[in-house]
Amino acid sequence: MQPKKELVTMEEINWRQDWEEARAEAQKANLPLLLEFYLDGCPHCSRLATETLKDPAVVKAVNERFIPLRLEGRGHMDLVRQYQVTGAPTTILFSPDGQEKHRFVGFQTAEEYLKELEKGG
């Protein structure tokens, strides 16, 4: 008797938690890296997380086309300074080899977010 296979549904973005691991994974998989900086207590960040980043079309696009990484800015000030992040939320799209391709700042609707992904992915 074969083991029962579980149906995997992508209801959420498969966020990575570690900068170096995500960069290595993006390079190995030859996929762009999506880096989302947020701040705890930021209303626009919260709205992006609970609305836009839960939208099924956004979840599908991010999970299929990017290695996604979400970091709280205050806990990663080295990266905030390195990439000159001045607002939250900030999304930066990198090529698989680590070159910044596009960035966008602030809240976007799902439709706007998908358009921004096209510019850098």
mmCIF file of C-alpha atoms in Angstrom:
data_model
loop_
_atom_site.group_PDB
_atom_site.id
_atom_site.type_symbol
_atom_site.label_atom_id
_atom_site.label_comp_id
_atom_site.label_asym_id
_atom_site.label_seq_id
_atom_site.Cartn_x
_atom_site.Cartn_y
_atom_site.Cartn_z
ATOM 1 C CA MET A 1 0.000 0.000 0.000
ATOM 2 C CA GLN A 2 1.413 3.377 -1.028
ATOM 3 C CA PRO A 3 1.484 6.289 1.391
ATOM 4 C CA LYS A 4 -1.292 8.806 0.963
ATOM 5 C CA LYS A 5 -0.078 11.915 -0.850
ATOM 6 C CA GLU A 6 -1.045 15.232 0.645
ATOM 7 C CA LEU A 7 -2.433 17.903 -1.598
ATOM 8 C CA VAL A 8 -0.207 20.956 -1.337
ATOM 9 C CA THR A 9 -1.981 24.260 -1.747
ATOM 10 C CA MET A 10 -0.144 27.537 -1.921
ATOM 11 C CA GLU A 11 -2.340 29.728 0.235
ATOM 12 C CA GLU A 12 0.591 31.719 1.585
ATOM 13 C CA ILE A 13 3.881 33.004 0.289
ATOM 14 C CA ASN A 14 6.716 30.668 1.195
ATOM 15 C CA TRP A 15 8.809 33.352 2.913
ATOM 16 C CA ARG A 16 12.430 32.584 3.690
ATOM 17 C CA GLN A 17 13.863 34.009 6.905
ATOM 18 C CA ASP A 18 17.621 34.163 6.278
ATOM 19 C CA TRP A 19 19.332 36.599 3.893
ATOM 20 C CA GLU A 20 22.368 34.460 3.038
ATOM 21 C CA GLU A 21 20.355 31.265 2.588
ATOM 22 C CA ALA A 22 17.805 33.015 0.367
ATOM 23 C CA ARG A 23 20.546 34.547 -1.800
ATOM 24 C CA ALA A 24 22.226 31.163 -2.214
ATOM 25 C CA GLU A 25 18.901 29.502 -3.033
ATOM 26 C CA ALA A 26 18.069 32.167 -5.641
ATOM 27 C CA GLN A 27 21.436 31.717 -7.313
ATOM 28 C CA LYS A 28 21.217 27.915 -7.281
ATOM 29 C CA ALA A 29 17.619 27.885 -8.583
ATOM 30 C CA ASN A 30 18.378 30.702 -11.064
ATOM 31 C CA LEU A 31 15.359 32.634 -9.787
ATOM 32 C CA PRO A 32 15.099 36.296 -8.824
ATOM 33 C CA LEU A 33 15.065 37.153 -5.131
ATOM 34 C CA LEU A 34 12.189 39.213 -3.723
ATOM 35 C CA LEU A 35 13.199 41.013 -0.527
ATOM 36 C CA GLU A 36 10.366 42.569 1.476
ATOM 37 C CA PHE A 37 11.369 44.943 4.280
ATOM 38 C CA TYR A 38 8.665 45.751 6.809
ATOM 39 C CA LEU A 39 8.489 47.344 10.256
ATOM 40 C CA ASP A 40 6.470 46.050 13.183
ATOM 41 C CA GLY A 41 3.766 48.590 13.928
ATOM 42 C CA CYS A 42 3.773 50.058 10.410
ATOM 43 C CA PRO A 43 0.145 50.355 9.198
ATOM 44 C CA HIS A 44 1.055 50.198 5.488
ATOM 45 C CA CYS A 45 3.221 47.122 6.125
ATOM 46 C CA SER A 46 0.400 45.434 8.000
ATOM 47 C CA ARG A 47 -2.110 46.201 5.268
ATOM 48 C CA LEU A 48 0.272 44.911 2.579
ATOM 49 C CA ALA A 49 0.792 41.690 4.555
ATOM 50 C CA THR A 50 -2.881 41.053 5.322
ATOM 51 C CA GLU A 51 -4.376 42.128 1.992
ATOM 52 C CA THR A 52 -2.010 42.174 -0.975
ATOM 53 C CA LEU A 53 0.369 39.406 0.091
ATOM 54 C CA LYS A 54 -2.590 37.086 0.811
ATOM 55 C CA ASP A 55 -4.175 37.608 -2.620
ATOM 56 C CA PRO A 56 -4.149 34.256 -4.497
ATOM 57 C CA ALA A 57 -2.706 35.772 -7.701
ATOM 58 C CA VAL A 58 0.112 37.472 -5.764
ATOM 59 C CA VAL A 59 0.856 34.317 -3.753
ATOM 60 C CA LYS A 60 1.025 32.249 -6.951
ATOM 61 C CA ALA A 61 3.234 34.753 -8.800
ATOM 62 C CA VAL A 62 5.673 35.169 -5.914
ATOM 63 C CA ASN A 63 5.942 31.455 -5.088
ATOM 64 C CA GLU A 64 6.383 30.410 -8.728
ATOM 65 C CA ARG A 65 8.713 33.141 -9.970
ATOM 66 C CA PHE A 66 10.797 34.305 -6.999
ATOM 67 C CA ILE A 67 12.671 33.236 -3.909
ATOM 68 C CA PRO A 68 10.803 35.403 -1.376
ATOM 69 C CA LEU A 69 12.440 36.777 1.759
ATOM 70 C CA ARG A 70 10.648 38.958 4.331
ATOM 71 C CA LEU A 71 12.668 40.788 6.984
ATOM 72 C CA GLU A 72 11.785 43.190 9.793
ATOM 73 C CA GLY A 73 13.901 46.258 9.082
ATOM 74 C CA ARG A 74 14.955 47.098 12.646
ATOM 75 C CA GLY A 75 16.402 43.615 13.050
ATOM 76 C CA HIS A 76 18.437 43.918 9.851
ATOM 77 C CA MET A 77 19.840 47.446 9.946
ATOM 78 C CA ASP A 78 22.964 46.315 8.100
ATOM 79 C CA LEU A 79 20.839 45.455 5.047
ATOM 80 C CA VAL A 80 18.636 48.533 5.488
ATOM 81 C CA ARG A 81 21.762 50.702 5.293
ATOM 82 C CA GLN A 82 23.398 48.655 2.523
ATOM 83 C CA TYR A 83 20.341 48.972 0.273
ATOM 84 C CA GLN A 84 19.464 52.507 1.403
ATOM 85 C CA VAL A 85 15.941 51.619 2.485
ATOM 86 C CA THR A 86 14.184 54.831 3.499
ATOM 87 C CA GLY A 87 10.552 53.755 3.854
ATOM 88 C CA ALA A 88 8.420 50.792 4.744
ATOM 89 C CA PRO A 89 7.312 48.573 3.291
ATOM 90 C CA THR A 90 10.061 48.383 0.683
ATOM 91 C CA THR A 91 10.236 45.569 -1.853
ATOM 92 C CA ILE A 92 13.504 45.001 -3.717
ATOM 93 C CA LEU A 93 13.789 42.572 -6.623
ATOM 94 C CA PHE A 94 17.223 41.106 -7.345
ATOM 95 C CA SER A 95 18.478 39.052 -10.268
ATOM 96 C CA PRO A 96 19.621 35.512 -9.391
ATOM 97 C CA ASP A 97 23.212 36.809 -9.240
ATOM 98 C CA GLY A 98 22.291 39.474 -6.678
ATOM 99 C CA GLN A 99 21.960 42.630 -8.787
ATOM 100 C CA GLU A 100 19.137 44.970 -7.823
ATOM 101 C CA LYS A 101 16.653 45.130 -10.710
ATOM 102 C CA HIS A 102 13.697 47.062 -9.302
ATOM 103 C CA ARG A 103 12.271 48.409 -6.062
ATOM 104 C CA PHE A 104 8.974 49.807 -4.920
ATOM 105 C CA VAL A 105 7.941 51.414 -1.667
ATOM 106 C CA GLY A 106 4.646 51.600 0.182
ATOM 107 C CA PHE A 107 1.333 49.823 -0.008
ATOM 108 C CA GLN A 108 0.142 48.453 -3.349
ATOM 109 C CA THR A 109 -3.076 46.684 -4.204
ATOM 110 C CA ALA A 110 -2.703 43.165 -5.578
ATOM 111 C CA GLU A 111 -3.062 44.484 -9.132
ATOM 112 C CA GLU A 112 -0.404 47.160 -8.573
ATOM 113 C CA TYR A 113 1.917 44.672 -6.852
ATOM 114 C CA LEU A 114 1.701 42.247 -9.786
ATOM 115 C CA LYS A 115 2.566 45.073 -12.204
ATOM 116 C CA GLU A 116 5.600 45.978 -10.093
ATOM 117 C CA LEU A 117 6.752 42.337 -10.116
ATOM 118 C CA GLU A 118 6.710 42.399 -13.929
ATOM 119 C CA LYS A 119 9.161 45.310 -13.920
ATOM 120 C CA GLY A 120 11.837 43.384 -12.065
ATOM 121 C CA GLY A 121 11.152 39.707 -12.466
#
